[in-house]
XYZ file of C-alpha atoms in Angstrom:
382
model
C 54.038 -113.321 -240.869
C 57.019 -115.109 -239.692
C 57.252 -118.652 -240.722
C 56.742 -121.410 -238.218
C 60.052 -123.092 -236.486
C 59.039 -126.362 -237.787
C 58.906 -125.062 -241.676
C 62.770 -123.741 -240.901
C 65.672 -125.895 -241.543
C 67.375 -126.882 -238.441
C 70.469 -124.975 -238.721
C 68.251 -121.562 -238.689
C 66.641 -122.702 -235.637
C 67.693 -122.036 -232.238
C 66.119 -124.088 -229.652
C 66.794 -123.955 -225.992
C 66.424 -127.326 -224.243
C 64.928 -127.655 -220.520
C 67.873 -129.519 -219.020
C 67.105 -131.020 -215.746
C 70.464 -132.965 -215.248
C 68.452 -136.204 -215.817
C 69.162 -138.807 -218.720
C 65.801 -137.614 -220.763
C 66.711 -134.149 -221.343
C 69.727 -135.050 -221.721
C 68.868 -137.345 -225.045
C 67.024 -134.441 -225.980
C 69.698 -132.236 -226.141
C 71.825 -134.709 -227.803
C 69.471 -135.825 -230.491
C 68.847 -131.751 -231.476
C 72.314 -131.264 -232.002
C 72.548 -134.422 -234.084
C 69.704 -133.032 -236.092
C 71.642 -129.662 -236.762
C 69.518 -127.208 -234.414
C 71.655 -124.520 -232.618
C 70.966 -125.950 -229.539
C 71.615 -124.424 -225.962
C 70.460 -125.550 -222.270
C 68.667 -123.692 -219.525
C 68.426 -125.569 -216.181
C 65.810 -123.799 -213.972
C 66.018 -123.619 -209.937
C 62.159 -124.125 -208.917
C 63.068 -125.292 -205.294
C 65.503 -124.215 -202.373
C 66.780 -126.521 -200.209
C 65.952 -130.468 -199.560
C 64.969 -131.982 -196.109
C 68.703 -132.048 -195.039
C 69.344 -128.182 -195.761
C 71.530 -129.381 -199.097
C 70.281 -127.865 -202.300
C 69.570 -131.254 -204.248
C 69.120 -128.756 -207.708
C 72.608 -127.944 -207.190
C 74.015 -131.558 -208.124
C 71.552 -131.344 -210.714
C 72.877 -128.234 -211.992
C 76.499 -129.548 -211.895
C 74.990 -133.052 -213.955
C 73.618 -130.418 -216.648
C 76.607 -128.567 -217.086
C 78.570 -131.979 -217.571
C 76.240 -132.515 -220.266
C 76.482 -129.352 -221.970
C 80.335 -129.607 -221.898
C 80.015 -132.731 -223.683
C 77.842 -131.670 -226.300
C 79.507 -128.274 -226.505
C 76.712 -126.315 -226.406
C 76.141 -123.232 -223.831
C 74.252 -123.462 -220.389
C 72.171 -121.092 -219.020
C 70.559 -120.894 -215.408
C 67.687 -119.362 -213.970
C 65.735 -118.912 -210.557
C 62.005 -119.649 -210.921
C 61.039 -120.677 -207.452
C 59.485 -117.406 -206.706
C 57.093 -118.290 -209.445
C 57.094 -122.087 -208.695
C 55.858 -121.192 -205.138
C 53.441 -118.238 -206.156
C 51.463 -120.418 -209.018
C 51.787 -124.148 -208.500
C 53.081 -124.772 -204.786
C 50.529 -122.496 -202.957
C 47.790 -124.109 -205.118
C 49.129 -127.354 -204.305
C 48.842 -126.677 -200.532
C 45.437 -124.988 -200.668
C 44.024 -128.268 -203.081
C 45.246 -130.630 -200.094
C 44.184 -128.552 -197.177
C 40.674 -128.727 -199.210
C 40.868 -132.270 -199.196
C 41.643 -132.310 -202.756
C 44.576 -134.472 -204.366
C 46.410 -131.725 -206.714
C 48.552 -132.914 -209.472
C 51.580 -130.727 -209.413
C 53.327 -132.385 -212.161
C 50.358 -130.735 -214.762
C 50.348 -127.475 -212.875
C 54.267 -127.171 -213.279
C 53.859 -127.503 -216.807
C 51.076 -125.242 -217.751
C 52.589 -122.366 -215.076
C 56.161 -122.944 -215.155
C 57.817 -124.823 -218.105
C 55.780 -123.928 -220.499
C 54.967 -120.225 -219.331
C 57.842 -118.835 -217.311
C 60.620 -120.793 -218.784
C 59.385 -120.707 -222.251
C 59.101 -116.670 -222.275
C 62.764 -116.884 -220.376
C 63.925 -118.868 -223.627
C 62.120 -116.441 -226.099
C 64.217 -113.556 -224.261
C 67.359 -115.294 -224.585
C 66.478 -115.408 -228.685
C 65.135 -119.115 -228.795
C 62.669 -119.872 -231.736
C 61.417 -122.892 -230.071
C 61.865 -124.952 -226.814
C 61.963 -128.251 -225.974
C 61.689 -130.607 -222.885
C 62.272 -134.707 -222.641
C 58.502 -135.462 -222.364
C 57.671 -138.697 -224.076
C 54.914 -137.116 -226.432
C 54.582 -135.880 -229.974
C 53.252 -132.694 -231.829
C 52.264 -132.975 -235.542
C 51.743 -129.879 -237.504
C 49.738 -129.664 -240.474
C 47.371 -126.853 -242.632
C 45.067 -127.334 -239.774
C 46.993 -126.719 -237.046
C 49.325 -128.405 -234.114
C 48.029 -131.469 -232.547
C 49.187 -133.096 -229.416
C 49.768 -136.855 -229.661
C 50.398 -139.663 -227.278
C 54.704 -140.588 -227.312
C 55.344 -143.596 -229.208
C 56.056 -145.443 -225.796
C 53.006 -146.199 -224.583
C 54.333 -147.370 -221.157
C 55.912 -144.025 -221.045
C 53.512 -141.706 -222.785
C 53.405 -138.622 -220.717
C 50.871 -136.176 -223.026
C 48.762 -136.661 -219.729
C 50.753 -133.963 -217.934
C 50.914 -131.985 -220.845
C 47.083 -131.723 -221.569
C 46.542 -128.204 -219.516
C 49.402 -126.585 -221.524
C 48.384 -123.809 -224.035
C 48.646 -124.946 -227.597
C 50.233 -121.622 -228.280
C 53.198 -122.763 -226.107
C 53.124 -126.166 -227.608
C 53.417 -124.643 -230.894
C 56.415 -123.496 -229.801
C 57.885 -126.424 -228.609
C 60.162 -129.708 -229.769
C 59.554 -133.044 -228.009
C 62.451 -135.070 -229.727
C 61.581 -137.987 -227.136
C 58.412 -138.330 -228.639
C 59.121 -141.367 -231.194
C 61.611 -142.577 -228.584
C 61.100 -145.292 -226.146
C 62.251 -145.467 -222.815
C 64.329 -148.528 -222.838
C 66.546 -147.069 -225.837
C 67.283 -143.711 -223.854
C 69.970 -145.150 -221.879
C 71.509 -146.605 -224.765
C 71.383 -143.450 -226.697
C 73.054 -141.642 -223.839
C 75.856 -144.376 -223.358
C 76.807 -144.706 -226.409
C 77.185 -140.888 -226.959
C 79.079 -140.824 -223.352
C 76.915 -138.668 -221.776
C 77.969 -138.590 -218.119
C 74.409 -139.469 -217.119
C 73.770 -142.283 -218.799
C 73.177 -144.509 -215.719
C 71.702 -141.485 -213.405
C 68.749 -142.692 -211.925
C 65.028 -141.447 -212.869
C 63.865 -138.561 -210.719
C 60.970 -139.499 -208.759
C 58.346 -137.957 -206.609
C 56.570 -134.210 -206.277
C 57.489 -132.389 -209.324
C 60.859 -130.112 -208.106
C 60.285 -130.968 -204.664
C 61.319 -134.853 -205.066
C 61.455 -138.153 -203.350
C 60.903 -137.325 -199.439
C 58.604 -138.739 -196.770
C 55.747 -136.818 -198.309
C 53.635 -136.896 -195.127
C 56.145 -135.113 -193.229
C 56.734 -132.916 -196.022
C 53.027 -131.860 -195.816
C 53.140 -131.305 -191.912
C 55.644 -128.737 -192.555
C 52.858 -126.352 -194.262
C 49.427 -127.994 -193.209
C 47.872 -129.188 -189.938
C 45.663 -132.226 -190.355
C 42.607 -133.008 -188.085
C 42.509 -136.252 -186.538
C 39.679 -138.385 -187.180
C 38.157 -141.810 -186.930
C 39.014 -144.853 -189.565
C 36.070 -146.936 -190.462
C 35.590 -149.741 -192.424
C 33.430 -149.625 -195.661
C 31.362 -152.965 -196.404
C 32.222 -156.794 -195.237
C 32.236 -158.137 -191.700
C 33.611 -155.055 -190.378
C 31.186 -152.700 -192.125
C 30.649 -149.634 -190.395
C 33.179 -150.513 -187.503
C 35.876 -147.715 -186.303
C 39.543 -149.382 -186.352
C 41.720 -146.776 -185.765
C 42.496 -142.846 -186.226
C 43.836 -140.874 -188.834
C 46.287 -137.899 -188.259
C 44.035 -136.045 -191.331
C 42.328 -136.339 -194.646
C 44.710 -134.024 -196.174
C 47.449 -136.787 -196.041
C 45.292 -139.345 -198.026
C 43.965 -140.127 -201.314
C 41.479 -142.328 -202.715
C 42.579 -145.387 -203.619
C 45.698 -145.364 -202.166
C 47.127 -148.210 -200.670
C 50.418 -147.899 -198.550
C 51.082 -145.764 -195.718
C 47.689 -146.587 -193.947
C 49.236 -148.352 -191.069
C 46.252 -150.801 -190.451
C 48.133 -154.077 -190.135
C 46.544 -156.613 -187.969
C 43.091 -155.489 -187.414
C 40.931 -157.731 -185.426
C 38.423 -159.809 -187.628
C 39.961 -158.838 -190.884
C 42.206 -160.539 -193.403
C 45.446 -160.508 -194.204
C 44.252 -158.520 -197.580
C 45.483 -154.744 -198.008
C 43.498 -152.153 -197.161
C 42.454 -148.948 -199.555
C 41.145 -145.618 -199.013
C 37.634 -145.974 -200.355
C 36.100 -142.624 -199.369
C 36.911 -139.279 -197.311
C 34.299 -137.807 -195.532
C 35.253 -134.024 -194.876
C 32.132 -133.011 -192.649
C 33.142 -135.586 -189.920
C 36.788 -136.075 -190.789
C 36.018 -139.846 -191.435
C 38.350 -142.007 -193.479
C 36.694 -144.634 -194.938
C 38.555 -147.667 -195.796
C 38.114 -151.228 -197.308
C 39.914 -154.388 -198.361
C 37.609 -154.859 -201.310
C 39.839 -153.800 -204.288
C 36.409 -153.560 -206.726
C 34.189 -151.610 -203.979
C 31.291 -149.882 -205.689
C 33.025 -146.443 -204.011
C 36.453 -147.182 -206.136
C 34.338 -147.510 -209.044
C 32.389 -144.670 -209.477
C 31.368 -144.075 -213.311
C 30.718 -140.666 -213.495
C 32.553 -137.244 -212.390
C 32.247 -133.543 -212.973
C 34.835 -131.117 -214.158
C 35.774 -127.168 -213.529
C 35.869 -125.445 -216.960
C 37.940 -127.284 -219.508
C 41.083 -126.394 -221.552
C 40.629 -127.625 -224.933
C 43.560 -128.292 -227.211
C 41.367 -128.373 -230.330
C 38.211 -126.406 -230.922
C 35.626 -126.228 -228.274
C 33.938 -129.378 -229.273
C 29.759 -129.497 -229.620
C 28.512 -131.497 -226.361
C 27.570 -134.185 -226.103
C 30.778 -135.390 -227.300
C 32.124 -139.500 -227.296
C 35.605 -139.768 -227.113
C 37.815 -141.266 -224.121
C 39.290 -140.327 -221.027
C 42.204 -140.926 -218.670
C 41.894 -139.952 -214.960
C 45.040 -140.538 -213.544
C 48.387 -140.892 -215.310
C 49.195 -144.536 -214.980
C 45.425 -145.436 -215.803
C 44.074 -146.528 -219.302
C 41.503 -144.247 -220.939
C 38.112 -145.213 -221.120
C 35.731 -144.634 -223.358
C 32.631 -141.780 -222.313
C 30.414 -139.247 -222.992
C 31.016 -135.593 -222.038
C 28.252 -133.435 -221.207
C 28.022 -129.783 -220.503
C 28.266 -129.193 -216.622
C 27.295 -126.468 -214.563
C 29.316 -123.292 -214.230
C 31.018 -123.949 -217.368
C 32.241 -127.202 -215.951
C 32.003 -130.724 -217.625
C 30.002 -134.096 -216.900
C 31.538 -137.099 -217.695
C 29.663 -140.548 -218.162
C 32.036 -143.466 -218.585
C 31.485 -146.655 -220.094
C 33.260 -148.529 -217.531
C 34.034 -147.229 -214.001
C 37.850 -145.968 -213.838
C 39.488 -146.731 -210.475
C 39.520 -144.519 -207.763
C 38.385 -140.891 -209.307
C 40.221 -138.413 -207.423
C 38.839 -134.859 -206.873
C 41.966 -132.734 -207.826
C 43.594 -134.936 -210.519
C 42.458 -134.168 -214.198
C 40.608 -135.817 -216.634
C 42.329 -135.775 -219.978
C 40.236 -136.318 -223.420
C 41.649 -138.286 -226.343
C 40.670 -139.388 -229.843
C 43.168 -142.563 -230.210
C 46.270 -140.791 -229.879
C 45.083 -137.214 -230.023
C 44.647 -135.228 -226.591
C 41.715 -133.199 -226.903
C 42.195 -131.355 -223.555
C 41.706 -131.738 -219.905
C 39.815 -130.453 -216.914
C 39.890 -130.798 -213.372
C 37.774 -133.243 -211.537
C 35.771 -131.620 -208.976
C 33.533 -134.733 -207.579
C 33.210 -138.085 -208.368
C 29.374 -139.159 -209.530
C 27.290 -141.376 -207.241
C 28.647 -144.773 -206.222
C 26.443 -148.106 -206.874
C 26.056 -147.957 -203.138
C 24.484 -144.289 -202.908
C 22.227 -145.334 -205.443
C 20.887 -148.432 -203.984
C 20.380 -146.366 -200.734
C 18.419 -143.847 -202.739
C 16.239 -146.213 -205.031
């Protein structure tokens, strides 16, 4: 049986780093070089052209090449756009068409970075791969554990919770102990040419763009009424939307509902989407019962630990930027789970992921199928 890479000397370990041309992955490569690993870079082309017809990935590749030149390490390149469109983007579109809000970053990690990319790196002779994620891995006699990144404001374990443990066991996260505020200073001190490059945002590998306009290139939404839930205007139709696929539960921006007669100047939020009637329900109540459901159901879970005995007490996080909330997990239907929260998380959205934690350790994840009953529904049926 071969010795795990984390038990070898760095000088005997060949690591291929996923370089995006950004500062995080560049500092990842820098730290591995300084630690004495045999380091090489691999740039992934996973999307072809941006809206203007110019390949943004070409600019990022140039930045990755400049970093590798500064670090004196080789740079490989690979085109995974076919795999990305088949395994991530197709599911992404199907989910939106079904009224869900998918998380492409979770899918991209599971299907591309820690599968297609990993296997390609192994064919190049890698003992391990490394990425610029802010997360930590702990290895001991009991196996490997995924832990939150040290920086609570940047922790990205949420996006890694659907990755197979076998892939995580072949991975290094050098930024796991690093705070984001220190990364640019490290890059600047080392003279890396991307030290002041802005962080990328937007959809995984697709980047920043008019998201509704982007979706319209692939999906056609069905128009329907916008109605008010709660307050003095309860039940009133105040507009028309272009399609429920363009909205997510809890959404505040981009609703186009300014100046509604009889309403205050407070912001509007998406409270619910009725797929049967194509109705978009909105509210000005930040704490509306529809946005504060105390349970959810999931698809079959992916565990990063031995499948636990249920029911299980732990905590769960339903969106990347939200905090984890204490909960009880029970067995659901069709191999899924039912999660009951001690306090309601805000705006549970089908298609997102419930990620489970015990302290800093990530236990696993499951795609959210539906939110539980709201207080309005419970009182109406009482």
